[in-house]
PDB file of C-alpha atoms in Angstrom:
ATOM      1  CA  MET A   1     180.276  87.929  74.341  1.00  0.00           C
ATOM      2  CA  HIS A   2     182.207  86.834  77.414  1.00  0.00           C
ATOM      3  CA  PRO A   3     181.856  88.551  80.812  1.00  0.00           C
ATOM      4  CA  SER A   4     184.693  91.013  81.203  1.00  0.00           C
ATOM      5  CA  HIS A   5     185.246  93.813  83.649  1.00  0.00           C
ATOM      6  CA  THR A   6     186.528  97.318  83.005  1.00  0.00           C
ATOM      7  CA  THR A   7     188.369  99.131  85.756  1.00  0.00           C
ATOM      8  CA  ALA A   8     190.698 102.097  86.011  1.00  0.00           C
ATOM      9  CA  ILE A   9     193.714 102.037  88.265  1.00  0.00           C
ATOM     10  CA  ILE A  10     195.158 105.344  89.365  1.00  0.00           C
ATOM     11  CA  PRO A  11     198.834 105.256  90.412  1.00  0.00           C
ATOM     12  CA  GLU A  12     199.970 107.476  93.228  1.00  0.00           C
ATOM     13  CA  ARG A  13     202.198 110.291  91.981  1.00  0.00           C
ATOM     14  CA  THR A  14     205.329 109.413  93.948  1.00  0.00           C
ATOM     15  CA  THR A  15     205.039 105.704  94.782  1.00  0.00           C
ATOM     16  CA  VAL A  16     204.567 102.419  92.945  1.00  0.00           C
ATOM     17  CA  SER A  17     201.273 101.603  94.662  1.00  0.00           C
ATOM     18  CA  TYR A  18     198.037 101.618  92.691  1.00  0.00           C
ATOM     19  CA  ARG A  19     194.475 102.127  93.775  1.00  0.00           C
ATOM     20  CA  TRP A  20     191.191 101.244  92.102  1.00  0.00           C
ATOM     21  CA  SER A  21     188.954 104.036  90.829  1.00  0.00           C
ATOM     22  CA  SER A  22     186.082 103.191  93.211  1.00  0.00           C
ATOM     23  CA  GLY A  23     186.969 106.179  95.368  1.00  0.00           C
ATOM     24  CA  THR A  24     187.028 108.647  92.476  1.00  0.00           C
ATOM     25  CA  GLY A  25     184.762 107.480  89.644  1.00  0.00           C
ATOM     26  CA  THR A  26     181.425 105.787  89.041  1.00  0.00           C
ATOM     27  CA  HIS A  27     181.161 102.327  87.460  1.00  0.00           C
ATOM     28  CA  SER A  28     178.161 101.304  85.369  1.00  0.00           C
ATOM     29  CA  GLY A  29     178.120  97.896  87.059  1.00  0.00           C
ATOM     30  CA  ASP A  30     179.612  94.482  86.303  1.00  0.00           C
ATOM     31  CA  VAL A  31     177.964  92.555  83.470  1.00  0.00           C
ATOM     32  CA  THR A  32     177.989  88.863  84.441  1.00  0.00           C
ATOM     33  CA  GLU A  33     176.160  87.465  81.392  1.00  0.00           C
ATOM     34  CA  ALA A  34     175.788  89.031  77.944  1.00  0.00           C
ATOM     35  CA  PRO A  35     175.037  86.524  75.140  1.00  0.00           C
ATOM     36  CA  ASP A  36     174.249  89.371  72.720  1.00  0.00           C
ATOM     37  CA  GLY A  37     177.050  91.682  73.854  1.00  0.00           C
ATOM     38  CA  ASP A  38     177.059  94.631  76.212  1.00  0.00           C
ATOM     39  CA  SER A  39     179.168  97.567  77.422  1.00  0.00           C
ATOM     40  CA  GLU A  40     180.556  98.797  80.706  1.00  0.00           C
ATOM     41  CA  PHE A  41     181.499 102.385  81.511  1.00  0.00           C
ATOM     42  CA  ILE A  42     183.516 104.294  84.079  1.00  0.00           C
ATOM     43  CA  ASP A  43     182.848 107.987  84.673  1.00  0.00           C
ATOM     44  CA  LEU A  44     185.868 109.871  85.999  1.00  0.00           C
ATOM     45  CA  PRO A  45     185.556 113.574  86.908  1.00  0.00           C
ATOM     46  CA  LEU A  46     189.049 114.684  85.976  1.00  0.00           C
ATOM     47  CA  ASP A  47     188.973 117.670  88.311  1.00  0.00           C
ATOM     48  CA  GLN A  48     188.790 115.200  91.226  1.00  0.00           C
ATOM     49  CA  VAL A  49     191.677 112.984  90.070  1.00  0.00           C
ATOM     50  CA  ARG A  50     194.773 113.838  92.096  1.00  0.00           C
ATOM     51  CA  SER A  51     197.169 111.504  90.311  1.00  0.00           C
ATOM     52  CA  ALA A  52     199.111 112.324  87.163  1.00  0.00           C
ATOM     53  CA  PHE A  53     198.185 108.995  85.518  1.00  0.00           C
ATOM     54  CA  ILE A  54     195.062 106.916  84.815  1.00  0.00           C
ATOM     55  CA  VAL A  55     195.433 103.352  83.514  1.00  0.00           C
ATOM     56  CA  PRO A  56     192.219 101.742  82.128  1.00  0.00           C
ATOM     57  CA  GLN A  57     192.253  97.958  82.391  1.00  0.00           C
ATOM     58  CA  VAL A  58     189.940  95.338  80.842  1.00  0.00           C
ATOM     59  CA  ASN A  59     189.924  91.961  82.586  1.00  0.00           C
ATOM     60  CA  ILE A  60     188.400  88.772  81.168  1.00  0.00           C
ATOM     61  CA  TYR A  61     186.555  87.164  84.054  1.00  0.00           C
ATOM     62  CA  THR A  62     185.403  84.051  82.220  1.00  0.00           C
ATOM     63  CA  GLY A  63     184.812  82.773  78.683  1.00  0.00           C
ATOM     64  CA  GLU A  64     186.536  83.468  75.355  1.00  0.00           C
ATOM     65  CA  GLY A  65     189.648  85.582  74.910  1.00  0.00           C
ATOM     66  CA  PHE A  66     189.913  88.951  73.193  1.00  0.00           C
ATOM     67  CA  ASP A  67     191.086  87.300  69.980  1.00  0.00           C
ATOM     68  CA  GLU A  68     188.215  84.760  69.980  1.00  0.00           C
ATOM     69  CA  VAL A  69     185.061  86.865  70.332  1.00  0.00           C
ATOM     70  CA  GLU A  70     183.377  88.469  67.328  1.00  0.00           C
ATOM     71  CA  GLU A  71     183.954  92.003  68.586  1.00  0.00           C
ATOM     72  CA  SER A  72     185.736  93.501  71.562  1.00  0.00           C
ATOM     73  CA  CYS A  73     186.534  97.222  71.812  1.00  0.00           C
ATOM     74  CA  PHE A  74     187.770  99.891  74.175  1.00  0.00           C
ATOM     75  CA  GLY A  75     187.234 103.618  73.872  1.00  0.00           C
ATOM     76  CA  PHE A  76     186.826 106.812  75.812  1.00  0.00           C
ATOM     77  CA  MET A  77     184.448 109.767  75.710  1.00  0.00           C
ATOM     78  CA  VAL A  78     184.950 113.396  76.710  1.00  0.00           C
ATOM     79  CA  ARG A  79     181.890 115.097  78.205  1.00  0.00           C
ATOM     80  CA  ASP A  80     181.111 118.444  79.740  1.00  0.00           C
ATOM     81  CA  GLY A  81     179.094 119.050  82.889  1.00  0.00           C
ATOM     82  CA  GLU A  82     175.760 119.308  81.061  1.00  0.00           C
ATOM     83  CA  GLN A  83     176.225 115.814  79.583  1.00  0.00           C
ATOM     84  CA  LYS A  84     176.802 114.154  82.968  1.00  0.00           C
ATOM     85  CA  GLY A  85     174.733 111.014  83.451  1.00  0.00           C
ATOM     86  CA  ARG A  86     173.333 110.920  79.919  1.00  0.00           C
ATOM     87  CA  PRO A  87     173.203 107.660  77.917  1.00  0.00           C
ATOM     88  CA  PHE A  88     176.001 106.661  75.586  1.00  0.00           C
ATOM     89  CA  GLU A  89     176.454 109.273  72.857  1.00  0.00           C
ATOM     90  CA  PRO A  90     178.707 108.323  69.887  1.00  0.00           C
ATOM     91  CA  ARG A  91     179.488 111.983  69.130  1.00  0.00           C
ATOM     92  CA  THR A  92     181.386 112.268  72.415  1.00  0.00           C
ATOM     93  CA  VAL A  93     183.701 109.346  71.581  1.00  0.00           C
ATOM     94  CA  ARG A  94     187.293 110.530  71.097  1.00  0.00           C
ATOM     95  CA  MET A  95     188.945 107.155  70.481  1.00  0.00           C
ATOM     96  CA  LYS A  96     187.903 103.559  69.788  1.00  0.00           C
ATOM     97  CA  SER A  97     190.258 100.609  69.420  1.00  0.00           C
ATOM     98  CA  GLU A  98     189.774  96.886  68.993  1.00  0.00           C
ATOM     99  CA  LEU A  99     190.979  94.523  71.716  1.00  0.00           C
ATOM    100  CA  ARG A 100     192.627  91.606  69.899  1.00  0.00           C
ATOM    101  CA  GLY A 101     195.502  90.399  72.073  1.00  0.00           C
ATOM    102  CA  VAL A 102     196.168  86.882  73.295  1.00  0.00           C
ATOM    103  CA  GLY A 103     196.331  87.764  77.006  1.00  0.00           C
ATOM    104  CA  ARG A 104     193.440  87.867  79.468  1.00  0.00           C
ATOM    105  CA  VAL A 105     194.165  91.390  80.765  1.00  0.00           C
ATOM    106  CA  ALA A 106     194.168  94.334  78.358  1.00  0.00           C
ATOM    107  CA  LEU A 107     195.905  97.671  78.908  1.00  0.00           C
ATOM    108  CA  PRO A 108     194.781  99.721  75.892  1.00  0.00           C
ATOM    109  CA  LEU A 109     196.296 103.071  76.882  1.00  0.00           C
ATOM    110  CA  VAL A 110     197.386 105.347  79.700  1.00  0.00           C
ATOM    111  CA  PHE A 111     196.183 108.888  80.417  1.00  0.00           C
ATOM    112  CA  ARG A 112     198.822 111.338  81.625  1.00  0.00           C
ATOM    113  CA  ARG A 113     198.298 114.814  83.045  1.00  0.00           C
ATOM    114  CA  GLU A 114     200.720 117.349  81.560  1.00  0.00           C
ATOM    115  CA  ASP A 115     202.291 120.234  83.453  1.00  0.00           C
ATOM    116  CA  ASP A 116     199.708 122.629  81.978  1.00  0.00           C
ATOM    117  CA  GLY A 117     196.836 120.516  83.345  1.00  0.00           C
ATOM    118  CA  ARG A 118     195.795 118.975  80.018  1.00  0.00           C
ATOM    119  CA  TRP A 119     195.421 115.206  79.717  1.00  0.00           C
ATOM    120  CA  ARG A 120     197.205 113.216  76.998  1.00  0.00           C
ATOM    121  CA  ALA A 121     196.407 109.637  75.969  1.00  0.00           C
ATOM    122  CA  THR A 122     199.274 107.324  75.016  1.00  0.00           C
ATOM    123  CA  GLY A 123     198.426 104.027  73.329  1.00  0.00           C
ATOM    124  CA  LEU A 124     199.846 100.905  74.979  1.00  0.00           C
ATOM    125  CA  HIS A 125     198.016  97.998  73.280  1.00  0.00           C
ATOM    126  CA  LEU A 126     199.454  95.638  75.888  1.00  0.00           C
ATOM    127  CA  TYR A 127     198.035  92.297  76.961  1.00  0.00           C
ATOM    128  CA  LEU A 128     199.089  90.552  80.163  1.00  0.00           C
ATOM    129  CA  ARG A 129     198.708  86.805  80.344  1.00  0.00           C
ATOM    130  CA  GLY A 130     196.520  86.839  83.451  1.00  0.00           C
ATOM    131  CA  ILE A 131     194.833  83.618  84.563  1.00  0.00           C
ATOM    132  CA  SER A 132     192.227  81.421  82.880  1.00  0.00           C
ATOM    133  CA  SER A 133     189.306  82.900  84.841  1.00  0.00           C
ATOM    134  CA  ALA A 134     188.364  85.430  87.502  1.00  0.00           C
ATOM    135  CA  ASN A 135     190.938  88.085  86.532  1.00  0.00           C
ATOM    136  CA  ARG A 136     190.638  91.090  88.823  1.00  0.00           C
ATOM    137  CA  VAL A 137     192.481  94.380  89.138  1.00  0.00           C
ATOM    138  CA  GLU A 138     193.363  93.511  92.731  1.00  0.00           C
ATOM    139  CA  ASP A 139     195.328  90.467  91.553  1.00  0.00           C
ATOM    140  CA  ASN A 140     197.527  92.079  88.880  1.00  0.00           C
ATOM    141  CA  GLN A 141     198.408  95.484  90.325  1.00  0.00           C
ATOM    142  CA  ALA A 142     202.090  94.592  90.671  1.00  0.00           C
ATOM    143  CA  SER A 143     202.426  93.505  87.029  1.00  0.00           C
ATOM    144  CA  VAL A 144     200.548  96.531  85.720  1.00  0.00           C
ATOM    145  CA  SER A 145     202.570  98.888  87.912  1.00  0.00           C
ATOM    146  CA  THR A 146     205.878  97.515  86.634  1.00  0.00           C
ATOM    147  CA  VAL A 147     204.940  97.516  82.939  1.00  0.00           C
ATOM    148  CA  VAL A 148     203.197 100.901  82.813  1.00  0.00           C
ATOM    149  CA  ARG A 149     205.822 102.670  84.913  1.00  0.00           C
ATOM    150  CA  ALA A 150     208.568 101.490  82.551  1.00  0.00           C
ATOM    151  CA  LEU A 151     206.643 102.881  79.572  1.00  0.00           C
ATOM    152  CA  VAL A 152     205.447 106.229  80.903  1.00  0.00           C
ATOM    153  CA  GLU A 153     208.892 107.150  82.168  1.00  0.00           C
ATOM    154  CA  ARG A 154     210.222 106.969  78.611  1.00  0.00           C
ATOM    155  CA  GLU A 155     210.315 110.229  76.684  1.00  0.00           C
ATOM    156  CA  LEU A 156     208.230 109.583  73.572  1.00  0.00           C
ATOM    157  CA  LEU A 157     208.743 111.306  70.243  1.00  0.00           C
ATOM    158  CA  THR A 158     205.513 113.131  69.377  1.00  0.00           C
ATOM    159  CA  VAL A 159     204.187 114.557  66.105  1.00  0.00           C
ATOM    160  CA  ARG A 160     203.759 117.907  67.857  1.00  0.00           C
ATOM    161  CA  TYR A 161     207.461 117.992  68.685  1.00  0.00           C
ATOM    162  CA  LEU A 162     208.482 117.116  65.110  1.00  0.00           C
ATOM    163  CA  ILE A 163     206.180 119.790  63.691  1.00  0.00           C
ATOM    164  CA  GLY A 164     207.841 122.258  66.029  1.00  0.00           C
ATOM    165  CA  LEU A 165     211.221 121.384  64.556  1.00  0.00           C
ATOM    166  CA  MET A 166     209.891 121.924  61.033  1.00  0.00           C
ATOM    167  CA  SER A 167     208.214 125.207  61.977  1.00  0.00           C
ATOM    168  CA  ASP A 168     211.537 126.940  62.556  1.00  0.00           C
ATOM    169  CA  GLY A 169     212.126 127.139  58.805  1.00  0.00           C
ATOM    170  CA  ALA A 170     208.517 127.677  57.745  1.00  0.00           C
ATOM    171  CA  THR A 171     206.985 130.942  56.582  1.00  0.00           C
ATOM    172  CA  ALA A 172     203.744 130.208  58.493  1.00  0.00           C
ATOM    173  CA  VAL A 173     202.057 127.279  60.247  1.00  0.00           C
ATOM    174  CA  ASP A 174     198.252 127.058  60.092  1.00  0.00           C
ATOM    175  CA  LEU A 175     195.704 124.562  61.407  1.00  0.00           C
ATOM    176  CA  TRP A 176     193.605 123.481  58.417  1.00  0.00           C
ATOM    177  CA  ALA A 177     189.924 122.971  59.258  1.00  0.00           C
ATOM    178  CA  GLY A 178     188.681 121.678  55.907  1.00  0.00           C
ATOM    179  CA  GLY A 179     188.275 124.921  53.972  1.00  0.00           C
ATOM    180  CA  PRO A 180     189.908 125.982  50.690  1.00  0.00           C
ATOM    181  CA  VAL A 181     193.499 124.864  50.235  1.00  0.00           C
ATOM    182  CA  PRO A 182     196.326 127.289  49.332  1.00  0.00           C
ATOM    183  CA  ASP A 183     197.193 127.808  45.670  1.00  0.00           C
ATOM    184  CA  GLU A 184     200.933 127.458  46.281  1.00  0.00           C
ATOM    185  CA  PRO A 185     202.874 124.340  47.358  1.00  0.00           C
ATOM    186  CA  VAL A 186     202.646 123.561  51.090  1.00  0.00           C
ATOM    187  CA  THR A 187     203.679 120.860  53.532  1.00  0.00           C
ATOM    188  CA  TYR A 188     200.499 119.137  54.716  1.00  0.00           C
ATOM    189  CA  ILE A 189     200.385 116.787  57.748  1.00  0.00           C
ATOM    190  CA  GLY A 190     197.152 114.901  58.434  1.00  0.00           C
ATOM    191  CA  LEU A 191     195.300 111.597  58.318  1.00  0.00           C
ATOM    192  CA  GLU A 192     194.374 111.834  54.614  1.00  0.00           C
ATOM    193  CA  ARG A 193     195.486 113.938  51.645  1.00  0.00           C
ATOM    194  CA  PRO A 194     193.008 116.744  50.869  1.00  0.00           C
ATOM    195  CA  GLU A 195     191.777 117.126  47.322  1.00  0.00           C
ATOM    196  CA  CYS A 196     193.070 119.910  45.062  1.00  0.00           C
ATOM    197  CA  LEU A 197     196.402 120.371  46.818  1.00  0.00           C
ATOM    198  CA  HIS A 198     199.071 121.952  44.652  1.00  0.00           C
ATOM    199  CA  PRO A 199     200.969 119.104  42.901  1.00  0.00           C
ATOM    200  CA  GLY A 200     204.226 120.421  44.302  1.00  0.00           C
ATOM    201  CA  SER A 201     203.050 120.017  47.903  1.00  0.00           C
ATOM    202  CA  ARG A 202     204.659 117.661  50.378  1.00  0.00           C
ATOM    203  CA  VAL A 203     202.046 115.411  52.012  1.00  0.00           C
ATOM    204  CA  VAL A 204     202.593 113.426  55.215  1.00  0.00           C
ATOM    205  CA  THR A 205     199.874 110.965  56.324  1.00  0.00           C
ATOM    206  CA  LEU A 206     199.889 107.867  58.548  1.00  0.00           C
ATOM    207  CA  GLU A 207     201.468 105.876  55.719  1.00  0.00           C
ATOM    208  CA  ASN A 208     204.667 107.936  55.665  1.00  0.00           C
ATOM    209  CA  LEU A 209     204.600 109.541  59.110  1.00  0.00           C
ATOM    210  CA  ARG A 210     208.160 108.330  59.713  1.00  0.00           C
ATOM    211  CA  ASP A 211     209.325 110.859  57.112  1.00  0.00           C
ATOM    212  CA  LEU A 212     208.905 113.598  59.737  1.00  0.00           C
ATOM    213  CA  ILE A 213     211.884 112.241  61.660  1.00  0.00           C
ATOM    214  CA  PRO A 214     215.013 114.119  60.545  1.00  0.00           C
ATOM    215  CA  GLY A 215     217.543 111.937  58.733  1.00  0.00           C
TER     216      GLY A 215
END
């Protein structure tokens, strides 16, 4: 496992400048040597974040690249106030993704605060070339600012929006929580097809998600 450093840069709402999370969050500390692997964490109290965006960044300081090590991952947890300061708890993990790009600086995703105050994560899976060693957030702010700004200002097509279009002609729309399935044909949208669905049902999973886009 190579030494790498995880930081979060928080762009100002109305300018292109970026600032490091040291004034808002708490870092677990830089790991400078980890032959058996290790993890770094950043705790960010979202009620203290004034910006509309948070951009996590993983920098390779020295050693192998993301595509050379046996395992390299990024993820985020969501915790309530009672869980503050507790050790790593897998049940609080909301997303985990491998880091396998050829660059030395990884931008796995960006968090964006919506108008209603909720936060939404948008996957980036971007890798900047960086330099051979000693990559730091202070040295690549301009590149990150340019790339991320170009992406977040695009209006993305979401599954929620497409479901809304379909709902106009539906009799009812229900959130299925794993209970009994209806006896009649339905349109089901999810990660995997549930068992015992009516054979006349329309099923949309990750494999055919593009079918939601109107022709």
